[in-house]
PDB file of C-alpha atoms and ligand atoms in Angstrom:
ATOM      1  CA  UNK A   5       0.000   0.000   0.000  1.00  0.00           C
ATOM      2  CA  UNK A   6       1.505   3.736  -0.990  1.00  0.00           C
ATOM      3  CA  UNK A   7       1.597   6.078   1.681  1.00  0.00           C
ATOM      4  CA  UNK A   8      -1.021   8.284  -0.213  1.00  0.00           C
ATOM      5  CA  UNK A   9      -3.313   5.499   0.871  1.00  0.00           C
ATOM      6  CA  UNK A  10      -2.379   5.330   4.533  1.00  0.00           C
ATOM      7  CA  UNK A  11      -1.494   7.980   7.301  1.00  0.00           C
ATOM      8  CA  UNK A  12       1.829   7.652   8.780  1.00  0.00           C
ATOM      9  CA  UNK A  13       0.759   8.891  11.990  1.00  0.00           C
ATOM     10  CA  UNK A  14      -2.490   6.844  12.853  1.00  0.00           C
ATOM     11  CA  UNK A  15      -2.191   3.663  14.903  1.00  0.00           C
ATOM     12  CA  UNK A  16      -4.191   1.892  17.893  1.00  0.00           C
ATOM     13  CA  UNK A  17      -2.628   3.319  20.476  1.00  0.00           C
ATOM     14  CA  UNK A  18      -4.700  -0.537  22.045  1.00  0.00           C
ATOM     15  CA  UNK A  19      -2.282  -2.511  20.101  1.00  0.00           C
ATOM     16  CA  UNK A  20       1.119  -0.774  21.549  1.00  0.00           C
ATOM     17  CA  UNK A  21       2.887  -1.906  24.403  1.00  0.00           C
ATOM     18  CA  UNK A  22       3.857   0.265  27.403  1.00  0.00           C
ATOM     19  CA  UNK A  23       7.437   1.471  27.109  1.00  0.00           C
ATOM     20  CA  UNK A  24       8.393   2.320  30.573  1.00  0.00           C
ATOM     21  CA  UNK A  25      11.206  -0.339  31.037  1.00  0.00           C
ATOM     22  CA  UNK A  26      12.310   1.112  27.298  1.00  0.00           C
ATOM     23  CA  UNK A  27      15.381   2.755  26.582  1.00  0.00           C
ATOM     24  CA  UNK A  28      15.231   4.177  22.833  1.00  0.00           C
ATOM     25  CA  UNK A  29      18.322   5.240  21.342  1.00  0.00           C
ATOM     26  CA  UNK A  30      17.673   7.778  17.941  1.00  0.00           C
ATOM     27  CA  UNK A  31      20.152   8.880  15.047  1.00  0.00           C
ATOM     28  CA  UNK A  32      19.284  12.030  13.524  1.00  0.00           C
ATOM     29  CA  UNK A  33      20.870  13.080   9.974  1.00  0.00           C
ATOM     30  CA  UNK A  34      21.901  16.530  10.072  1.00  0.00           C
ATOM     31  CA  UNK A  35      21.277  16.566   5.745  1.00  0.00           C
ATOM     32  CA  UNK A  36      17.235  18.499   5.460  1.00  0.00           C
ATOM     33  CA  UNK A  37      16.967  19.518   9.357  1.00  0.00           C
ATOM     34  CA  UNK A  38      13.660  21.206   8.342  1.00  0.00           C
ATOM     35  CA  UNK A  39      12.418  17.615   7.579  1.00  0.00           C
ATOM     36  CA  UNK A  40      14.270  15.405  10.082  1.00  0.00           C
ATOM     37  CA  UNK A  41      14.019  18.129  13.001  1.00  0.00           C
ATOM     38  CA  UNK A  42       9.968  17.343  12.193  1.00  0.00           C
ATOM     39  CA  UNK A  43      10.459  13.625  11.898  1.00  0.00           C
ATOM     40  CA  UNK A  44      12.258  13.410  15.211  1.00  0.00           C
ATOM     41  CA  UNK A  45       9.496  15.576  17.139  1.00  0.00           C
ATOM     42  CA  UNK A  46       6.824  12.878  16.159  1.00  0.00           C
ATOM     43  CA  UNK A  47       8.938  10.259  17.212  1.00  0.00           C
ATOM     44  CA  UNK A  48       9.689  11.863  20.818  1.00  0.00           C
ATOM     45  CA  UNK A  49       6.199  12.640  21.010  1.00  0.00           C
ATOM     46  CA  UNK A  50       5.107   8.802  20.193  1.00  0.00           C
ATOM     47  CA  UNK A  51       7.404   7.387  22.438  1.00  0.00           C
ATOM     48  CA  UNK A  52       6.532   9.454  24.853  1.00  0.00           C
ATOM     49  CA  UNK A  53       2.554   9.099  24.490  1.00  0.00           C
ATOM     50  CA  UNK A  54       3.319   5.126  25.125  1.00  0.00           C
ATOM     51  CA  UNK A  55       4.927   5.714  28.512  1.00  0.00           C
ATOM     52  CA  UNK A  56       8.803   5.842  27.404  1.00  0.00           C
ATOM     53  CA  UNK A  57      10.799   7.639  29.946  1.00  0.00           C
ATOM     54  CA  UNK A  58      12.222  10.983  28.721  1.00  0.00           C
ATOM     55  CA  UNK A  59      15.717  10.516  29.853  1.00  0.00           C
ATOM     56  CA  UNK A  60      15.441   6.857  28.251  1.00  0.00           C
ATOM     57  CA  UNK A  61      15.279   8.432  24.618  1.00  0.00           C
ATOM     58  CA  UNK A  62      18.828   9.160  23.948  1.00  0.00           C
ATOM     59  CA  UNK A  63      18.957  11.416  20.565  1.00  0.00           C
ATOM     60  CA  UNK A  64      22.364  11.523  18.511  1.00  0.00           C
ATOM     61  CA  UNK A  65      23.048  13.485  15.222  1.00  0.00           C
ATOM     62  CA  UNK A  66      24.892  12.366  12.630  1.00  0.00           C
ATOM     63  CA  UNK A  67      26.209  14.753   9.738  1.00  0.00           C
ATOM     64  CA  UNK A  68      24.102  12.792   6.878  1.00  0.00           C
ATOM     65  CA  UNK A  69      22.066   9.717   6.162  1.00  0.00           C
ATOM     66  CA  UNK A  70      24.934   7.753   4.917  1.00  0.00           C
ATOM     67  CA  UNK A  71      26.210   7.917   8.581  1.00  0.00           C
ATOM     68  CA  UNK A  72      23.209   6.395  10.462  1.00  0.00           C
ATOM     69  CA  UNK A  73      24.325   2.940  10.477  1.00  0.00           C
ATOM     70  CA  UNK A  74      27.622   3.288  12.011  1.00  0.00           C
ATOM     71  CA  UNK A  75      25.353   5.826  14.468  1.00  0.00           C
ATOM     72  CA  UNK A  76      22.861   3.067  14.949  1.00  0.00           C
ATOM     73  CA  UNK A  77      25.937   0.700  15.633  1.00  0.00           C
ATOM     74  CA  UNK A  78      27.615   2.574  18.633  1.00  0.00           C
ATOM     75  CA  UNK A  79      23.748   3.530  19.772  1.00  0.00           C
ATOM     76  CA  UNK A  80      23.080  -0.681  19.916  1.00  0.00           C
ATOM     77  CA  UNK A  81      26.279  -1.978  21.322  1.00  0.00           C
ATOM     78  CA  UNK A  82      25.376  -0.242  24.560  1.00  0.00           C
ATOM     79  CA  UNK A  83      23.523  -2.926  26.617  1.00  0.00           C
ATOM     80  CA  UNK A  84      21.129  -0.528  28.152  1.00  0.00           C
ATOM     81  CA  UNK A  85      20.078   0.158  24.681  1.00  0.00           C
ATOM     82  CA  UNK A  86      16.751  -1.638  23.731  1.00  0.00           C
ATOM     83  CA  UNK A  87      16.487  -0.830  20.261  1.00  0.00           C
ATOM     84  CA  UNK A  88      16.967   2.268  17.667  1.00  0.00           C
ATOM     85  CA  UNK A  89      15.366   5.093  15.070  1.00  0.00           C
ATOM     86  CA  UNK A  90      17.227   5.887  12.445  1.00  0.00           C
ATOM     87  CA  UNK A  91      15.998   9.323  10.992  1.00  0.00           C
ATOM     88  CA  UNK A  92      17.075  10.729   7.537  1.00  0.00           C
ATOM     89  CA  UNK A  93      15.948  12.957   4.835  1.00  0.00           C
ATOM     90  CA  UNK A  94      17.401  12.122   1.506  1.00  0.00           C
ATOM     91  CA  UNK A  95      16.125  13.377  -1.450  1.00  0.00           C
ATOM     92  CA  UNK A  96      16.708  13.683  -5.251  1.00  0.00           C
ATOM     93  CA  UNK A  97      19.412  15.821  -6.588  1.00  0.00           C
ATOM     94  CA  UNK A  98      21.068  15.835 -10.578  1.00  0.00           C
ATOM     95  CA  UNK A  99      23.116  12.951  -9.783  1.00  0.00           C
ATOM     96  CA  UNK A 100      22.849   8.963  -8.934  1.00  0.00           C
ATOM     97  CA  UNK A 101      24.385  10.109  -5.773  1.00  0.00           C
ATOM     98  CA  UNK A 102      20.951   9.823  -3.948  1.00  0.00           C
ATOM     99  CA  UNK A 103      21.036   6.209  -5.131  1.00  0.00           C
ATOM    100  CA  UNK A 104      23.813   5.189  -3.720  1.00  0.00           C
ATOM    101  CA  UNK A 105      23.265   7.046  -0.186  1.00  0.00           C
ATOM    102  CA  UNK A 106      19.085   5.631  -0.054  1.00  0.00           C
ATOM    103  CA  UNK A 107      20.965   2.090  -0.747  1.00  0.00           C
ATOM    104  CA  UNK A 108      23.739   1.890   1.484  1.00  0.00           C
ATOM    105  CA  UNK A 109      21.751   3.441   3.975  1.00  0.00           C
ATOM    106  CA  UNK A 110      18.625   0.992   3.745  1.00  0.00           C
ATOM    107  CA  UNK A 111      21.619  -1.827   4.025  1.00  0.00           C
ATOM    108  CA  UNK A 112      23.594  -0.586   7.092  1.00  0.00           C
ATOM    109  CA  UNK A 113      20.449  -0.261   8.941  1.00  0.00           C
ATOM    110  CA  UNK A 114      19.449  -3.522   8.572  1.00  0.00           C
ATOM    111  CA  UNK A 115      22.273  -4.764   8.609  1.00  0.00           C
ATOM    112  CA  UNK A 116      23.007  -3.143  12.003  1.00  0.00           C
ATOM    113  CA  UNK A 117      19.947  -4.410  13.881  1.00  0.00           C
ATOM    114  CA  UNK A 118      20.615  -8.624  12.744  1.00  0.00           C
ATOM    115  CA  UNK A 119      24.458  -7.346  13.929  1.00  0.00           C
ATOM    116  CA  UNK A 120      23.435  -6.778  17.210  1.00  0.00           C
ATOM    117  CA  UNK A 121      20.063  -8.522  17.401  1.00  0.00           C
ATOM    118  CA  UNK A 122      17.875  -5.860  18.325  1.00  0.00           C
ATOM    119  CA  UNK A 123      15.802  -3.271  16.484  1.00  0.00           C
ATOM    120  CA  UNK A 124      16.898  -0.931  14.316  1.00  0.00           C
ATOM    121  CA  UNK A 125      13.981   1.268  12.340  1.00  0.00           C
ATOM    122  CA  UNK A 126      14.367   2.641   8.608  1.00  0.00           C
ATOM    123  CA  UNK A 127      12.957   6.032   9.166  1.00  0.00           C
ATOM    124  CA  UNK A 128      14.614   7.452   6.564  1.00  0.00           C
ATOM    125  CA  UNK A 129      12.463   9.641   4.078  1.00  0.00           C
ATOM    126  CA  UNK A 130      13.601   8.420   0.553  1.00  0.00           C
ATOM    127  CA  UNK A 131      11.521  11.494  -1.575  1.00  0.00           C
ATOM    128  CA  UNK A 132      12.007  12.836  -5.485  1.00  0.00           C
ATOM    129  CA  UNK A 133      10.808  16.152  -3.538  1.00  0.00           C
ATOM    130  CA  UNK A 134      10.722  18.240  -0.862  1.00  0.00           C
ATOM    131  CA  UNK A 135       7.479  18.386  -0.870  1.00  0.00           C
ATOM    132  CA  UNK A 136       7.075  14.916  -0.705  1.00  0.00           C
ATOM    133  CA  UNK A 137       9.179  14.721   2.136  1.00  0.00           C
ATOM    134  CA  UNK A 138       7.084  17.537   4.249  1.00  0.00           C
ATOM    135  CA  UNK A 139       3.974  15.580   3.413  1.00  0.00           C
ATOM    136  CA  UNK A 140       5.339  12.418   4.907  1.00  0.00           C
ATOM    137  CA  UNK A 141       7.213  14.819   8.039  1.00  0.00           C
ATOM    138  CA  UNK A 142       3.976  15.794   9.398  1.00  0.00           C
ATOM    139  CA  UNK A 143       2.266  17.206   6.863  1.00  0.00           C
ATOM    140  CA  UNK A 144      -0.429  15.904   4.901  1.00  0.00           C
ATOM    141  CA  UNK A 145       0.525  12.120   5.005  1.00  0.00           C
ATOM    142  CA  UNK A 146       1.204  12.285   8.483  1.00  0.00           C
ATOM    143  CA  UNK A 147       4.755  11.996  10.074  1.00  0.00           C
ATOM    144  CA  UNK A 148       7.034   8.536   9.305  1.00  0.00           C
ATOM    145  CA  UNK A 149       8.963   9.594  12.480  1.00  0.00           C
ATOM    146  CA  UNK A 150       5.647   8.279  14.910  1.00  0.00           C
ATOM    147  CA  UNK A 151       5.337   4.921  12.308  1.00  0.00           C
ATOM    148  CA  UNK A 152       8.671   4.331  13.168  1.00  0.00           C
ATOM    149  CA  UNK A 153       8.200   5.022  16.931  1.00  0.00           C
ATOM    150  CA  UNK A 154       5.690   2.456  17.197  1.00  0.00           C
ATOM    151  CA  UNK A 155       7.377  -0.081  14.774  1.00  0.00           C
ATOM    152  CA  UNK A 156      10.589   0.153  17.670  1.00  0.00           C
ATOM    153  CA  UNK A 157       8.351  -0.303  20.798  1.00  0.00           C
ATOM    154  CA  UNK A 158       6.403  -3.206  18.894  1.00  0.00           C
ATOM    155  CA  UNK A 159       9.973  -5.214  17.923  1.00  0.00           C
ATOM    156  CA  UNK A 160      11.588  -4.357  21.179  1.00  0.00           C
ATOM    157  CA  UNK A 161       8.063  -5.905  22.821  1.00  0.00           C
ATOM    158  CA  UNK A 162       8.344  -8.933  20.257  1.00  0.00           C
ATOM    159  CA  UNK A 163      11.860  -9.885  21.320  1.00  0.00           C
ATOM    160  CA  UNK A 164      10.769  -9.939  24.918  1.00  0.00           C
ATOM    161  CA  UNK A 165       7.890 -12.249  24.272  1.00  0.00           C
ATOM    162  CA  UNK A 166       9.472 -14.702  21.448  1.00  0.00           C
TER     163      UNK A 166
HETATM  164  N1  LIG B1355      22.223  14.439  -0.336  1.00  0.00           N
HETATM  165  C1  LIG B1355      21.899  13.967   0.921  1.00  0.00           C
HETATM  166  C2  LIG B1355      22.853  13.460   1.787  1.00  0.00           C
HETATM  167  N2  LIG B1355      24.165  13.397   1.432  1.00  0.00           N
HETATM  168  C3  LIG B1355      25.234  13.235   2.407  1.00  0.00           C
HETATM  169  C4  LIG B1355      25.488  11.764   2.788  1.00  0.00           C
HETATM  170  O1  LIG B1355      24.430  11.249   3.589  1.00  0.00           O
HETATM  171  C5  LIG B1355      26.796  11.653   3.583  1.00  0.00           C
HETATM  172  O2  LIG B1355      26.666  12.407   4.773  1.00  0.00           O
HETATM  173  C6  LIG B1355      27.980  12.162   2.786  1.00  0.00           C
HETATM  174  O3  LIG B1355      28.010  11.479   1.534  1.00  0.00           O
HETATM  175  C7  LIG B1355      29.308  11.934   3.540  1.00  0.00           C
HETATM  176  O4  LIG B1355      29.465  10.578   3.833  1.00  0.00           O
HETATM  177  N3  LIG B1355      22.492  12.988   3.006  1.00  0.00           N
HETATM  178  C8  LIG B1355      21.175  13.021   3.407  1.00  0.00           C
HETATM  179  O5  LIG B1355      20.855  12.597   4.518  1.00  0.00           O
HETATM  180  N4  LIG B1355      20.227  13.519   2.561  1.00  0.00           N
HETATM  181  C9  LIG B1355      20.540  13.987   1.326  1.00  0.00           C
HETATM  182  O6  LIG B1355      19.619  14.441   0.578  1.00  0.00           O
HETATM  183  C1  LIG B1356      20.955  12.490  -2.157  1.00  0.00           C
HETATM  184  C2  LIG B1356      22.087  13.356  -2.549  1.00  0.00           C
HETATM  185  O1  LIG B1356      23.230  13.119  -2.222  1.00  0.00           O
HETATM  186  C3  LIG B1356      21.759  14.441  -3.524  1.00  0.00           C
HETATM  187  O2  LIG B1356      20.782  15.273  -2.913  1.00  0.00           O
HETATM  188  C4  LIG B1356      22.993  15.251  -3.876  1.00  0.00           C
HETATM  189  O3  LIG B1356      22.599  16.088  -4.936  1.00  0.00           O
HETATM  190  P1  LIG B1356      23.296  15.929  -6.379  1.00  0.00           P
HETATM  191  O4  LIG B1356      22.909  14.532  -6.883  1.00  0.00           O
HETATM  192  O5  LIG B1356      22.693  17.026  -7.242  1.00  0.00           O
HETATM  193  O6  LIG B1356      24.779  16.078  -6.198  1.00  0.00           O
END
């Protein structure tokens, strides 16, 4: 399903666990502030809203996108660490540069999390546009930084019960 078909913000708050024994680490690219500024207020505010602890939502930036993984990594080998958001902006310039930064990106999340066995979100915006990337940042298709909130709490909750 496209995210013109769903909001990025809606969820039942009935189906999320309670996050008060959490502790959230989160990577913020520096690269579009004015989106990932937006993307990491909706996260905060998620976690939050489901009973995470502010001082257990550690927030790091990183200079750009490409540098979230290795962010992620240091964020995940800390054993108090339950899990991570990755939060990027990268959008389409002249070159295939954005290719190879949405790729390797994409990868070294993922690859982080199975690394160290423990979640590790993709909220990175991936957008042809700016515009695209404020509607999915809190504007009209609601803000990826909250889906990705409640995709952490919801794996970090699944480990504990598998
Ligand atoms: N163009 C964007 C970038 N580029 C920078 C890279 O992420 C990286 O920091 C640089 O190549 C040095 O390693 N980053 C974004 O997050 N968003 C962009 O649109
Ligand atoms: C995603 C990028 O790195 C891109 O915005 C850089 O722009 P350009 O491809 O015009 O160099």
């Amino acid at each position: 399903m496209a995210t013109i078909n769903k909001n990025l913000s809606h969820y039942d708050k009935n189906s999320i666990p309670n996050g008060a024994d959490f502790k959230v680490g989160i990577v913020v690219s520096e690269w579009n502030d004015n989106i990932t500024l937006n993307l990491l207020k909706g996260a905060k505010e998620a976690l939050i809203e489901n009973g995470v602890k502010e001082d257990n939502i550690h927030v790091h930036f990183a200079p750009g996108s490409f540098e979230l993984s290795l962010g992620s990594q240091w964020l995940l080998e800390k054993d108090e660490i339950d899990g991570v958001v990755a939060i990027g902006s990268v959008i389409q310039g002249e070159t295939k540069h954005f290719d190879f930064v949405c790729d390797a990106t994409a990868q070294g999340i993922k690859d982080v999390g199975l690394k160290y066995n423990k979640p590790a979100i993709f909220c990175v915006l991936t957008d042809n546009t700016m515009q695209q990337a404020i509607d999915r940042s809190g504007g009209k298709h609601g803000n990826k930084g909250i889906e990705a909130a409640i995709a952490c709490l919801k794996m970090i909750q699944l480990k504990k019960t598998i």
